[in-house]
Short mmCIF file of C-alpha atoms in Angstrom, two decimals:
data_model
loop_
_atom_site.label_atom_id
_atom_site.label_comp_id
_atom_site.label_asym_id
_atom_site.label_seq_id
_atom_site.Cartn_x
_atom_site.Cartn_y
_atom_site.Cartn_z
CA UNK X 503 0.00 0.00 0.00
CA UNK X 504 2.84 1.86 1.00
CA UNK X 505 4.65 1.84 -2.64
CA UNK X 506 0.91 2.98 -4.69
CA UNK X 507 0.83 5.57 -2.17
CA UNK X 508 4.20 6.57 -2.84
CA UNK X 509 4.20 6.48 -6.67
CA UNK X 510 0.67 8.42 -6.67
CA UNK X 511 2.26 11.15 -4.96
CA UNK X 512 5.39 11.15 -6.65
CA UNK X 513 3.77 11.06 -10.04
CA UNK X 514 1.44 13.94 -9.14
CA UNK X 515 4.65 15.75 -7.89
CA UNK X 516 6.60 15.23 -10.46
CA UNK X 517 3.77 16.34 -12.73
CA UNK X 518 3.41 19.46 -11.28
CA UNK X 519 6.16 20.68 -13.04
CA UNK X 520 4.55 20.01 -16.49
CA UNK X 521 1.92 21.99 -15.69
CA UNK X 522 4.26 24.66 -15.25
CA UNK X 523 6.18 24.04 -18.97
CA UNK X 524 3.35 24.31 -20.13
CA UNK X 525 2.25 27.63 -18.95
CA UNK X 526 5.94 29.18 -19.99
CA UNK X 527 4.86 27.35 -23.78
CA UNK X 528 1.64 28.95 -23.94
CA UNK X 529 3.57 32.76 -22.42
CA UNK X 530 6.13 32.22 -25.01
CA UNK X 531 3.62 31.52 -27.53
CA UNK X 532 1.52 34.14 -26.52
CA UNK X 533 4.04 37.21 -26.18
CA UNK X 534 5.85 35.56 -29.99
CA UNK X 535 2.79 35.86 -31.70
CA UNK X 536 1.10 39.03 -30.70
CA UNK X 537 3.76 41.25 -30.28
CA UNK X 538 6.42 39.95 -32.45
CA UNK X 539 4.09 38.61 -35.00
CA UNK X 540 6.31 35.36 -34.80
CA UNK X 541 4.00 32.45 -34.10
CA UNK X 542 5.56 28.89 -33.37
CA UNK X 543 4.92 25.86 -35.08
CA UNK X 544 5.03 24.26 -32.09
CA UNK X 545 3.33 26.25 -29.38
CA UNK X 546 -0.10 24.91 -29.51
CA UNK X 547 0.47 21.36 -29.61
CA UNK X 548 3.43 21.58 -26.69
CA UNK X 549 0.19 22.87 -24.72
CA UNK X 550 -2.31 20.75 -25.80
CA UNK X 551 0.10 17.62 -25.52
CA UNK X 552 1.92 18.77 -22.04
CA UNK X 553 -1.36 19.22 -20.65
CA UNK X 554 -2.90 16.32 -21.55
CA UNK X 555 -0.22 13.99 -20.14
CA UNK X 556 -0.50 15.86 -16.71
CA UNK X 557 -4.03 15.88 -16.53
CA UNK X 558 -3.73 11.82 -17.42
CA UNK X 559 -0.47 11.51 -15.10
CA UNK X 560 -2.53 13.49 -12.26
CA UNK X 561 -5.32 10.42 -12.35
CA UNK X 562 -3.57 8.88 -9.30
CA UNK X 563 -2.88 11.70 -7.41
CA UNK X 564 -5.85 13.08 -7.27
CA UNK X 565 -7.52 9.81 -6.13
CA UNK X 566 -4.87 9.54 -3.93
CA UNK X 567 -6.15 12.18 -2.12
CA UNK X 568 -9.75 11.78 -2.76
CA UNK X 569 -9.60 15.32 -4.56
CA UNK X 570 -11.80 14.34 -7.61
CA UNK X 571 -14.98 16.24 -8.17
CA UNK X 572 -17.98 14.46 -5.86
CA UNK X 573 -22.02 14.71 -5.92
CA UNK X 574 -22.13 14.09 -2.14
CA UNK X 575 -26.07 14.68 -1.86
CA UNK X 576 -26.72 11.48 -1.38
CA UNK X 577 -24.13 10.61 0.98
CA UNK X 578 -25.16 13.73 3.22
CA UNK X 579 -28.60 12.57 3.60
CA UNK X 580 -28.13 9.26 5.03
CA UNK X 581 -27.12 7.85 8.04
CA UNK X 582 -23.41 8.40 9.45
CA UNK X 583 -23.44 4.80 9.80
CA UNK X 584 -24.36 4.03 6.15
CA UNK X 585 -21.66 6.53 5.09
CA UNK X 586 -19.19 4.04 5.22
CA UNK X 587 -21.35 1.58 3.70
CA UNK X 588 -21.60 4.22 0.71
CA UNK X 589 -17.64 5.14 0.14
CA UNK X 590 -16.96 1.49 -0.32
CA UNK X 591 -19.58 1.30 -2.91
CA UNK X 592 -18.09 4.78 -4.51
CA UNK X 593 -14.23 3.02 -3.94
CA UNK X 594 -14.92 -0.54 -5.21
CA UNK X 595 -17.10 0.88 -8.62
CA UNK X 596 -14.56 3.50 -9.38
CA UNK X 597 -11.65 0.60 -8.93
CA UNK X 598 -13.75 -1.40 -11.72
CA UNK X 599 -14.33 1.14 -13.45
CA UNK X 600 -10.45 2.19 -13.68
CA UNK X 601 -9.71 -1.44 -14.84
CA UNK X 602 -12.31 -1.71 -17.10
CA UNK X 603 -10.88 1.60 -18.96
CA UNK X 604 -7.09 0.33 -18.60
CA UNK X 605 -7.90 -2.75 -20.09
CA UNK X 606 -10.08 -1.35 -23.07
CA UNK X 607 -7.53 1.46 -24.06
CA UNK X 608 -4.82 -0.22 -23.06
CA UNK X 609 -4.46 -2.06 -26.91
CA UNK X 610 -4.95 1.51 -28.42
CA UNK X 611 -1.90 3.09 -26.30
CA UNK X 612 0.09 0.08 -27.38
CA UNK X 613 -0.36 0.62 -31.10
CA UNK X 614 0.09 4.67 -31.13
CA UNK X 615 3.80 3.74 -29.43
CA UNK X 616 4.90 0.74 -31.34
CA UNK X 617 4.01 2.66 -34.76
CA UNK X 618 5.38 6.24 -33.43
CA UNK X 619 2.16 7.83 -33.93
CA UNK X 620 2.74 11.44 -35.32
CA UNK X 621 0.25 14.42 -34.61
CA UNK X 622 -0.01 15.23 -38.87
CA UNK X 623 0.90 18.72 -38.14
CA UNK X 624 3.44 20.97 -39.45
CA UNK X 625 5.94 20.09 -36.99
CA UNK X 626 4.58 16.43 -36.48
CA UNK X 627 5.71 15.21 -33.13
CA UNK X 628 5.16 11.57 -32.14
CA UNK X 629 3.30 13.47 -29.00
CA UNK X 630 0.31 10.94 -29.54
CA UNK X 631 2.52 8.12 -29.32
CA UNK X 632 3.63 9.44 -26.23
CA UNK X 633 0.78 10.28 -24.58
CA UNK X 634 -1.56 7.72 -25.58
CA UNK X 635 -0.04 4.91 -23.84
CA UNK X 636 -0.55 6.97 -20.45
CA UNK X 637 -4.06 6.74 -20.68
CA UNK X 638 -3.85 2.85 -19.79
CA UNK X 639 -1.23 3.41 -16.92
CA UNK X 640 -3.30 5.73 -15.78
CA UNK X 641 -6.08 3.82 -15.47
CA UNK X 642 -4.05 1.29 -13.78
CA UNK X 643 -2.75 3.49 -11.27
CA UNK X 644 -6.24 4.78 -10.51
CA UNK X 645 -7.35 1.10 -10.30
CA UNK X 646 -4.47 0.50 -7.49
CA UNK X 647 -5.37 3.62 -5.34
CA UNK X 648 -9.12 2.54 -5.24
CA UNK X 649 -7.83 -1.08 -3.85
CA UNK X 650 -5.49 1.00 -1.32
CA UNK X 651 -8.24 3.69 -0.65
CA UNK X 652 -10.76 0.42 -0.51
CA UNK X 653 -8.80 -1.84 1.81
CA UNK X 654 -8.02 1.54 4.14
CA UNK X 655 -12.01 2.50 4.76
CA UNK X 656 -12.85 -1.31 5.31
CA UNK X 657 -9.91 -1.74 7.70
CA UNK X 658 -11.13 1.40 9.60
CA UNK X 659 -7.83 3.19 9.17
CA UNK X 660 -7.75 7.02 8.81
CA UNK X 661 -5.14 7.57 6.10
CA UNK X 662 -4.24 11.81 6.87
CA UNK X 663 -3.45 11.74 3.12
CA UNK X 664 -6.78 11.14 2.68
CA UNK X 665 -9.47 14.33 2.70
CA UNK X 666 -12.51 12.68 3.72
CA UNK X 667 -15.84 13.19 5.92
CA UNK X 668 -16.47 10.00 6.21
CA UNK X 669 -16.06 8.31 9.84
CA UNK X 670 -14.37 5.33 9.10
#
């Protein structure tokens, strides 16, 4: 548990700083093109690209930390007691879900990196090729961090990584 943990919050660490690339990219891009009159050729798809493999990459972070956007309605309505009745429900269906999606795209990442898939562009970077097969691993990663955030709410353990309501 200790080593998902670990790579969820290193990954989301780590990924951090693509975020910020990508805002110099789209500032360089910006300031070349509007007041030198200079656009790149690769400006738009360094942003579109860098921020797509961060927001993919940030997956297991973000479960991690139980950050991802959340109707709670439901689970403010009932019972304390059934409240932990609910998040394993919410964990366990989210952790198929994840492997259900790594599983179905993870023959589609496969093929955009064994054939160097190229964006068509002007500058045509094998960006898809790179970024496709992190959908998948993704999706795995997610998978693992419902099991962790799964087996931590059914033990009764109160993870402080962990933002949650939920008496466990």
């Amino acid at each position: 548990m200790r080593v998902i943990d670990a790579v969820s919050e290193g990954s989301g660490r780590i990924i951090s700083w693509l975020f910020l690339c990508t805002v110099f990219s789209v500032f360089y891009e910006v300031v070349g093109r509007y007041f030198f009159n200079s656009p790149s050729s690769w400006g738009f798809e360094v942003s579109l690209y860098g921020s797509a493999a961060a927001i993919i990459i940030a997956g297991a972070y973000c479960t991690k930390h139980q950050s991802h956007i959340a109707i709670t309605t439901l689970q403010e309505i009932v019972p304390v007691k059934a409240r932990r009745g609910l998040k394993l429900f919410n964990l366990l269906f989210a952790a198929v879900v994840c492997a259900v999606m790594a599983w179905a795209t993870a023959e589609w990442g496969w093929k955009a990196l064994i054939s160097w898939q190229r964006t068509g562009s002007a500058w045509n970077p094998p960006a898809p090729a790179l970024v496709k097969p992190l959908i998948p691993l993704s999706f795995a990663m997610m998978f693992l961090q419902n099991i962790v955030n799964l087996c931590r709410v059914w033990k009764g353990t109160r993870d402080t990584s962990i933002n949650s309501e939920i008496e466990v």
